[in-house]
Amino acid sequence: MLSERMIQNFSNLVSIDSISRSEEKVHDYLKKKFRDLKLKVTEDNSKIKTSLGANNLIATLEGTSEKEPLFFSCHTDTVSPGEGIEVVEEDGKLFSKGDTILGADDKAGIAIIIEAIQQIQEQGIPHGKVEFVFSPGEEIGLIGSSALKMDMLTATNGYVLDSGGVVGRVTIASPTLYMYDVTISGVAAHAGIEPEKGISAISILADALQNIQIGRLDETTTANIGVIQGGESTNVVLDHMLIKGEVRSVDPQKANILIQEVSNYFRQAAKKHGGSVTIEIKRMATGFHINDDENVMKTFLKSAKNLGLEVVREVSGGGSDANSFNEKGKKAVNLSIGYEKIHTTDEYIPVEEMKKAVQLVIEIIKNSPNKME
């Protein structure tokens, strides 16, 4: 019966379209849902700044015992194709009908939280204050969580339910991510009659690329150029190009050095050839690394042991809302909740993994240290 209830909650959630920047309806649903569960519901006014479809939402389960407060976090937006999602169950796994994503990333996390709250209330499990954070715009750059004012949260330790693979995996480190746009400007000229009068953006790019590193640079550092655009005709010296790239490293200092090197190499190449460059750099995420001796991990490790879960510590190459929390002084790790093949129409999640995730959330809440500890 509990599984059926959880599956129904999940199906209800994914049936509400919430592609990034269109999260309003699912937030309205969650506000009613949590108020029905007697939680206090608050929200910020961040959508004025973010232009997302909703504000950050916090549902608070007031404590019944003197334990340290905790927070849990999920994001409410999905990627495309994410409209008209219908859930089907096959061999204990939940899929979409096949022409959309499933949306387990991250609505499975939300369904897991709802089920955990219901079981805590029904079983009368003692607990400290627990704050549940729901943020829009994660899929397009952690926008919602980055705009959240952390003084809205009492808890200093928390868990993001937004990672794939079997329950027991925990992301303890994630990279600082910079994205950059480089506009190269040269001088156009007829390529057959007077190419000498032109300054080729291609020459500037080729010069810069001799020095710029791409690919895997070390175990926790990568760099990539993913977009090169420019040119309209073969008989014109190419005078403008747009380059889009990124650098990532778990070591923030290394990421900072790399992005400065990229910028310098483009500027040097432009100067050499007599052209110019405009460079726009955006820091999309700030990296973090959580050790076993920090309270957020101590509570997780104790809880996983109690449930007999195999713990696998992972270093992610991507970002999550955990990056935003850690950047702003809240210790958070990202927990796996069972989904697989996200962002594809083959996405699925085993029901048994969802059930394990529910028990893990409950166990973490039970094992939150007493305030005096």
Short mmCIF file of C-alpha atoms in Angstrom, two decimals:
data_model
loop_
_atom_site.label_atom_id
_atom_site.label_comp_id
_atom_site.label_asym_id
_atom_site.label_seq_id
_atom_site.Cartn_x
_atom_site.Cartn_y
_atom_site.Cartn_z
CA MET A 1 0.00 0.00 0.00
CA LEU A 2 2.82 2.41 0.85
CA SER A 3 4.46 1.71 -2.51
CA GLU A 4 1.21 2.36 -4.31
CA ARG A 5 0.77 5.66 -2.50
CA MET A 6 4.31 6.73 -3.36
CA ILE A 7 3.89 5.75 -7.00
CA GLN A 8 0.62 7.66 -7.17
CA ASN A 9 2.25 10.76 -5.68
CA PHE A 10 5.07 10.45 -8.19
CA SER A 11 2.64 10.00 -11.09
CA ASN A 12 0.71 13.07 -9.98
CA LEU A 13 3.89 15.13 -9.84
CA VAL A 14 5.23 14.18 -13.26
CA SER A 15 1.82 14.71 -14.86
CA ILE A 16 2.24 18.43 -14.07
CA ASP A 17 4.42 19.95 -16.78
CA SER A 18 7.30 21.94 -15.30
CA ILE A 19 9.99 22.41 -17.91
CA SER A 20 12.51 24.98 -16.72
CA ARG A 21 10.95 28.45 -16.40
CA SER A 22 7.44 26.94 -16.30
CA GLU A 23 7.37 25.61 -12.71
CA GLU A 24 4.40 27.58 -11.35
CA LYS A 25 1.78 24.80 -11.52
CA VAL A 26 3.89 22.19 -9.75
CA HIS A 27 4.73 24.71 -7.02
CA ASP A 28 1.04 25.44 -6.54
CA TYR A 29 0.47 21.68 -6.21
CA LEU A 30 3.27 21.34 -3.66
CA LYS A 31 2.06 24.25 -1.55
CA LYS A 32 -1.36 22.62 -1.21
CA LYS A 33 0.14 19.17 -0.64
CA PHE A 34 2.38 20.26 2.21
CA ARG A 35 -0.26 22.40 3.83
CA ASP A 36 -2.55 19.38 3.76
CA LEU A 37 0.24 17.51 5.59
CA LYS A 38 0.23 20.30 8.21
CA LEU A 39 3.66 21.64 7.31
CA LYS A 40 4.43 25.35 7.39
CA VAL A 41 4.93 26.60 3.84
CA THR A 42 6.95 29.70 2.98
CA GLU A 43 8.50 31.03 -0.19
CA ASP A 44 10.88 33.78 -1.21
CA ASN A 45 10.39 36.33 -3.99
CA SER A 46 13.33 35.20 -6.08
CA LYS A 47 11.42 34.86 -9.36
CA ILE A 48 11.47 38.66 -9.67
CA LYS A 49 15.23 38.32 -10.06
CA THR A 50 15.45 34.93 -11.79
CA SER A 51 12.49 35.19 -14.21
CA LEU A 52 11.75 31.54 -13.42
CA GLY A 53 8.21 30.24 -13.18
CA ALA A 54 8.21 30.09 -9.38
CA ASN A 55 9.97 31.13 -6.19
CA ASN A 56 11.99 28.86 -3.94
CA LEU A 57 9.60 26.97 -1.66
CA ILE A 58 10.32 25.78 1.89
CA ALA A 59 8.03 23.33 3.72
CA THR A 60 8.89 22.98 7.41
CA LEU A 61 8.12 19.97 9.58
CA GLU A 62 8.32 21.33 13.12
CA GLY A 63 10.34 19.23 15.55
CA THR A 64 8.98 16.91 18.22
CA SER A 65 12.37 16.34 19.91
CA GLU A 66 15.54 18.26 20.73
CA LYS A 67 17.55 17.30 17.67
CA GLU A 68 19.60 19.46 15.37
CA PRO A 69 17.56 20.73 12.41
CA LEU A 70 18.19 19.26 8.96
CA PHE A 71 17.20 20.21 5.45
CA PHE A 72 16.46 18.19 2.33
CA SER A 73 16.36 19.65 -1.17
CA CYS A 74 14.93 18.76 -4.58
CA HIS A 75 14.49 20.77 -7.76
CA THR A 76 11.12 21.13 -9.44
CA ASP A 77 12.00 21.76 -13.09
CA THR A 78 12.56 19.16 -15.78
CA VAL A 79 14.21 19.05 -19.18
CA SER A 80 12.48 18.49 -22.52
CA PRO A 81 10.67 16.51 -23.82
CA GLY A 82 8.73 16.83 -20.59
CA GLU A 83 5.14 17.66 -21.51
CA GLY A 84 2.30 15.18 -21.09
CA ILE A 85 4.31 12.64 -19.11
CA GLU A 86 2.49 9.41 -18.32
CA VAL A 87 3.95 6.78 -16.00
CA VAL A 88 3.92 3.06 -16.75
CA GLU A 89 5.22 0.30 -14.46
CA GLU A 90 7.08 -2.68 -15.88
CA ASP A 91 8.93 -5.33 -13.84
CA GLY A 92 9.10 -3.12 -10.78
CA LYS A 93 10.42 -0.12 -12.68
CA LEU A 94 8.71 3.15 -13.57
CA PHE A 95 9.05 4.46 -17.13
CA SER A 96 7.33 7.06 -19.25
CA LYS A 97 5.26 5.84 -22.19
CA GLY A 98 8.36 6.44 -24.27
CA ASP A 99 7.89 9.76 -26.07
CA THR A 100 8.91 11.90 -23.08
CA ILE A 101 11.36 11.85 -20.23
CA LEU A 102 10.06 10.29 -17.02
CA GLY A 103 10.91 13.25 -14.78
CA ALA A 104 12.35 11.14 -11.96
CA ASP A 105 15.05 13.80 -12.10
CA ASP A 106 14.00 15.21 -9.73
CA LYS A 107 10.33 14.51 -9.01
CA ALA A 108 11.21 11.10 -7.64
CA GLY A 109 13.06 12.98 -4.92
CA ILE A 110 9.94 15.00 -4.16
CA ALA A 111 7.77 11.87 -4.04
CA ILE A 112 10.31 10.25 -1.70
CA ILE A 113 10.13 13.26 0.62
CA ILE A 114 6.32 13.22 0.66
CA GLU A 115 6.26 9.50 1.50
CA ALA A 116 8.89 9.95 4.23
CA ILE A 117 6.85 12.74 5.84
CA GLN A 118 3.69 10.63 5.75
CA GLN A 119 5.43 7.65 7.35
CA ILE A 120 7.01 9.81 10.06
CA GLN A 121 3.61 11.26 10.93
CA GLU A 122 1.79 7.93 10.80
CA GLN A 123 4.38 6.11 12.92
CA GLY A 124 4.92 8.96 15.37
CA ILE A 125 8.68 8.95 14.81
CA PRO A 126 10.42 11.57 17.00
CA HIS A 127 12.28 14.14 14.93
CA GLY A 128 13.90 17.52 15.07
CA LYS A 129 12.96 20.40 12.81
CA VAL A 130 13.19 19.42 9.14
CA GLU A 131 13.12 21.94 6.29
CA PHE A 132 12.31 20.76 2.78
CA VAL A 133 13.55 23.06 0.02
CA PHE A 134 12.14 22.99 -3.52
CA SER A 135 13.95 25.07 -6.11
CA PRO A 136 13.10 25.85 -9.74
CA GLY A 137 15.59 26.33 -12.55
CA GLU A 138 18.18 23.74 -11.55
CA GLU A 139 18.46 22.22 -15.01
CA ILE A 140 19.46 25.54 -16.59
CA GLY A 141 22.22 26.48 -14.18
CA LEU A 142 21.20 26.07 -10.52
CA ILE A 143 19.36 29.38 -10.88
CA GLY A 144 16.72 28.93 -8.18
CA SER A 145 18.98 27.61 -5.43
CA SER A 146 21.61 30.23 -6.24
CA ALA A 147 19.01 32.93 -5.57
CA LEU A 148 17.86 31.43 -2.25
CA LYS A 149 18.75 33.50 0.81
CA MET A 150 20.19 30.95 3.17
CA ASP A 151 19.06 32.81 6.28
CA MET A 152 15.60 31.43 5.47
CA LEU A 153 16.92 28.06 6.67
CA THR A 154 17.58 27.18 10.30
CA ALA A 155 19.47 23.99 9.44
CA THR A 156 23.16 24.10 8.61
CA ASN A 157 23.41 20.50 7.31
CA GLY A 158 21.37 18.99 4.53
CA TYR A 159 20.91 16.47 1.77
CA VAL A 160 20.08 17.01 -1.88
CA LEU A 161 18.06 14.12 -3.34
CA ASP A 162 19.19 14.46 -6.93
CA SER A 163 21.67 11.86 -8.09
CA GLY A 164 21.39 8.67 -10.11
CA GLY A 165 22.34 5.12 -9.29
CA VAL A 166 21.54 2.83 -6.42
CA VAL A 167 20.72 4.21 -2.99
CA GLY A 168 23.87 4.39 -0.87
CA ARG A 169 25.88 6.42 -3.33
CA VAL A 170 26.75 9.90 -2.13
CA THR A 171 28.32 12.74 -4.06
CA ILE A 172 30.89 14.29 -1.73
CA ALA A 173 32.60 16.58 -4.24
CA SER A 174 31.57 18.60 -7.27
CA PRO A 175 33.46 21.02 -9.51
CA THR A 176 33.63 24.75 -9.88
CA LEU A 177 32.22 25.40 -13.36
CA TYR A 178 32.99 28.36 -15.59
CA MET A 179 31.31 28.87 -18.96
CA TYR A 180 32.66 31.39 -21.44
CA ASP A 181 31.70 33.07 -24.70
CA VAL A 182 34.45 34.51 -26.91
CA THR A 183 33.57 36.79 -29.82
CA ILE A 184 36.51 37.08 -32.22
CA SER A 185 36.55 40.13 -34.49
CA GLY A 186 38.81 40.40 -37.54
CA VAL A 187 38.48 42.30 -40.82
CA ALA A 188 36.50 41.10 -43.84
CA ALA A 189 38.03 41.14 -47.30
CA HIS A 190 37.52 39.36 -50.62
CA ALA A 191 39.22 36.00 -50.20
CA GLY A 192 40.18 35.72 -53.89
CA ILE A 193 41.07 39.29 -54.82
CA GLU A 194 42.62 40.90 -51.74
CA PRO A 195 42.89 38.45 -48.81
CA GLU A 196 45.91 40.43 -47.56
CA LYS A 197 43.57 43.22 -46.48
CA GLY A 198 41.58 40.90 -44.23
CA ILE A 199 42.19 39.65 -40.71
CA SER A 200 40.90 36.12 -40.35
CA ALA A 201 39.09 35.12 -37.17
CA ILE A 202 40.13 31.57 -38.05
CA SER A 203 43.79 32.52 -37.75
CA ILE A 204 43.15 34.04 -34.32
CA LEU A 205 41.28 30.92 -33.18
CA ALA A 206 43.95 28.57 -34.54
CA ASP A 207 46.65 30.48 -32.73
CA ALA A 208 44.76 30.39 -29.43
CA LEU A 209 43.98 26.68 -29.75
CA GLN A 210 47.68 25.81 -29.86
CA ASN A 211 47.80 26.63 -26.15
CA ILE A 212 44.29 25.96 -24.82
CA GLN A 213 43.91 22.56 -23.18
CA ILE A 214 40.73 20.55 -23.72
CA GLY A 215 39.51 17.14 -22.58
CA ARG A 216 40.36 15.53 -19.24
CA LEU A 217 43.26 17.43 -17.76
CA ASP A 218 43.48 15.41 -14.54
CA GLU A 219 41.26 13.20 -12.38
CA THR A 220 38.96 16.05 -11.33
CA THR A 221 39.53 18.69 -14.04
CA THR A 222 38.06 18.97 -17.56
CA ALA A 223 37.86 21.62 -20.27
CA ASN A 224 35.87 21.79 -23.48
CA ILE A 225 35.01 23.97 -26.45
CA GLY A 226 31.54 22.96 -27.57
CA VAL A 227 30.39 25.65 -30.02
CA ILE A 228 32.19 27.34 -32.92
CA GLN A 229 30.03 29.60 -35.10
CA GLY A 230 30.89 32.02 -37.86
CA GLY A 231 31.07 32.79 -41.52
CA GLU A 232 28.57 33.14 -44.33
CA SER A 233 30.51 32.75 -47.57
CA THR A 234 33.63 30.98 -48.79
CA ASN A 235 34.85 34.01 -50.71
CA VAL A 236 35.04 36.31 -47.69
CA VAL A 237 37.86 36.36 -45.15
CA LEU A 238 36.05 35.31 -41.97
CA ASP A 239 35.84 38.40 -39.79
CA HIS A 240 33.75 37.19 -36.85
CA MET A 241 33.36 34.02 -34.81
CA LEU A 242 31.62 32.96 -31.63
CA ILE A 243 33.28 30.37 -29.41
CA LYS A 244 31.54 28.76 -26.42
CA GLY A 245 33.43 26.66 -23.91
CA GLU A 246 33.78 25.65 -20.28
CA VAL A 247 36.26 24.59 -17.62
CA ARG A 248 35.50 22.45 -14.55
CA SER A 249 37.58 21.46 -11.56
CA VAL A 250 36.87 20.26 -8.04
CA ASP A 251 39.84 22.44 -7.09
CA PRO A 252 38.47 26.02 -7.32
CA GLN A 253 41.96 27.49 -7.64
CA LYS A 254 42.70 25.25 -10.61
CA ALA A 255 39.44 26.28 -12.29
CA ASN A 256 40.29 29.94 -11.73
CA ILE A 257 43.74 29.51 -13.26
CA LEU A 258 42.37 27.65 -16.28
CA ILE A 259 39.72 30.23 -17.12
CA GLN A 260 42.29 33.01 -16.90
CA GLU A 261 44.62 31.08 -19.19
CA VAL A 262 41.86 30.65 -21.77
CA SER A 263 41.12 34.37 -21.66
CA ASN A 264 44.79 35.32 -21.97
CA TYR A 265 45.45 33.00 -24.93
CA PHE A 266 42.55 34.44 -26.92
CA ARG A 267 43.66 38.00 -26.18
CA GLN A 268 47.27 37.26 -27.13
CA ALA A 269 46.23 35.61 -30.39
CA ALA A 270 43.96 38.52 -31.32
CA LYS A 271 46.72 41.04 -30.61
CA LYS A 272 49.21 39.05 -32.69
CA HIS A 273 46.96 39.12 -35.76
CA GLY A 274 45.62 42.64 -35.33
CA GLY A 275 42.08 41.63 -34.39
CA SER A 276 40.17 41.81 -31.13
CA VAL A 277 38.16 39.60 -28.79
CA THR A 278 35.29 40.13 -26.37
CA ILE A 279 35.17 37.54 -23.59
CA GLU A 280 32.23 36.89 -21.29
CA ILE A 281 32.82 34.52 -18.37
CA LYS A 282 30.14 33.18 -16.05
CA ARG A 283 30.77 31.11 -12.95
CA MET A 284 27.88 28.65 -13.03
CA ALA A 285 28.77 26.64 -9.91
CA THR A 286 31.25 26.72 -7.05
CA GLY A 287 32.86 23.41 -6.16
CA PHE A 288 32.79 21.66 -2.82
CA HIS A 289 34.35 18.69 -1.02
CA ILE A 290 32.82 17.12 2.10
CA ASN A 291 34.91 14.89 4.38
CA ASP A 292 33.73 11.92 6.48
CA ASP A 293 34.39 13.77 9.72
CA GLU A 294 31.82 16.48 8.96
CA ASN A 295 28.46 16.10 10.68
CA VAL A 296 26.48 15.87 7.46
CA MET A 297 28.50 12.79 6.48
CA LYS A 298 28.58 11.29 9.97
CA THR A 299 24.79 11.24 10.07
CA PHE A 300 24.56 9.80 6.56
CA LEU A 301 27.14 7.07 7.23
CA LYS A 302 25.46 6.01 10.47
CA SER A 303 22.07 5.89 8.74
CA ALA A 304 23.36 3.92 5.76
CA LYS A 305 25.04 1.41 8.08
CA ASN A 306 21.83 0.95 10.07
CA LEU A 307 19.99 0.12 6.84
CA GLY A 308 22.73 -2.17 5.51
CA LEU A 309 23.41 0.03 2.50
CA GLU A 310 26.69 -0.15 0.64
CA VAL A 311 28.19 3.34 0.70
CA VAL A 312 29.95 4.57 -2.44
CA ARG A 313 31.56 8.02 -2.29
CA GLU A 314 31.54 9.79 -5.64
CA VAL A 315 33.18 12.85 -7.14
CA SER A 316 30.84 14.35 -9.72
CA GLY A 317 31.83 16.03 -12.96
CA GLY A 318 28.62 18.09 -12.88
CA GLY A 319 26.87 20.47 -10.57
CA SER A 320 23.72 20.23 -8.48
CA ASP A 321 21.91 22.42 -5.98
CA ALA A 322 24.38 21.04 -3.42
CA ASN A 323 26.92 23.39 -4.98
CA SER A 324 24.73 26.38 -4.15
CA PHE A 325 24.19 25.31 -0.56
CA ASN A 326 27.88 24.67 0.09
CA GLU A 327 28.91 27.93 -1.55
CA LYS A 328 26.67 29.81 0.88
CA GLY A 329 27.79 28.06 4.04
CA LYS A 330 25.35 25.15 4.29
CA LYS A 331 27.02 21.73 4.32
CA ALA A 332 25.26 19.44 1.85
CA VAL A 333 25.90 16.20 -0.01
CA ASN A 334 23.95 14.81 -2.95
CA LEU A 335 22.30 11.42 -2.41
CA SER A 336 21.47 8.89 -5.10
CA ILE A 337 17.78 8.01 -5.28
CA GLY A 338 17.78 5.30 -7.93
CA TYR A 339 16.98 6.90 -11.27
CA GLU A 340 18.81 5.92 -14.45
CA LYS A 341 19.23 7.30 -18.01
CA ILE A 342 18.01 10.78 -17.09
CA HIS A 343 17.37 13.41 -19.77
CA THR A 344 16.36 10.68 -22.23
CA THR A 345 13.11 8.99 -23.18
CA ASP A 346 14.59 5.77 -21.74
CA GLU A 347 14.71 7.22 -18.21
CA TYR A 348 13.46 4.90 -15.46
CA ILE A 349 13.54 4.35 -11.71
CA PRO A 350 13.14 1.06 -9.79
CA VAL A 351 10.40 1.21 -7.15
CA GLU A 352 12.62 -0.69 -4.71
CA GLU A 353 15.26 2.03 -4.91
CA MET A 354 12.64 4.68 -4.19
CA LYS A 355 11.53 2.68 -1.13
CA LYS A 356 15.16 2.45 0.06
CA ALA A 357 15.52 6.21 -0.41
CA VAL A 358 12.41 6.81 1.72
CA GLN A 359 13.87 4.70 4.52
CA LEU A 360 17.21 6.50 4.20
CA VAL A 361 15.54 9.91 4.55
CA ILE A 362 13.67 8.70 7.63
CA GLU A 363 16.81 7.15 9.14
CA ILE A 364 18.81 10.35 8.57
CA ILE A 365 16.09 12.33 10.34
CA LYS A 366 16.09 9.82 13.22
CA ASN A 367 19.88 10.00 13.51
CA SER A 368 20.24 13.75 13.51
CA PRO A 369 22.37 14.53 16.58
CA ASN A 370 20.83 16.01 19.70
CA LYS A 371 21.34 19.75 20.05
CA MET A 372 23.65 19.26 23.03
CA GLU A 373 25.99 16.90 21.17
#
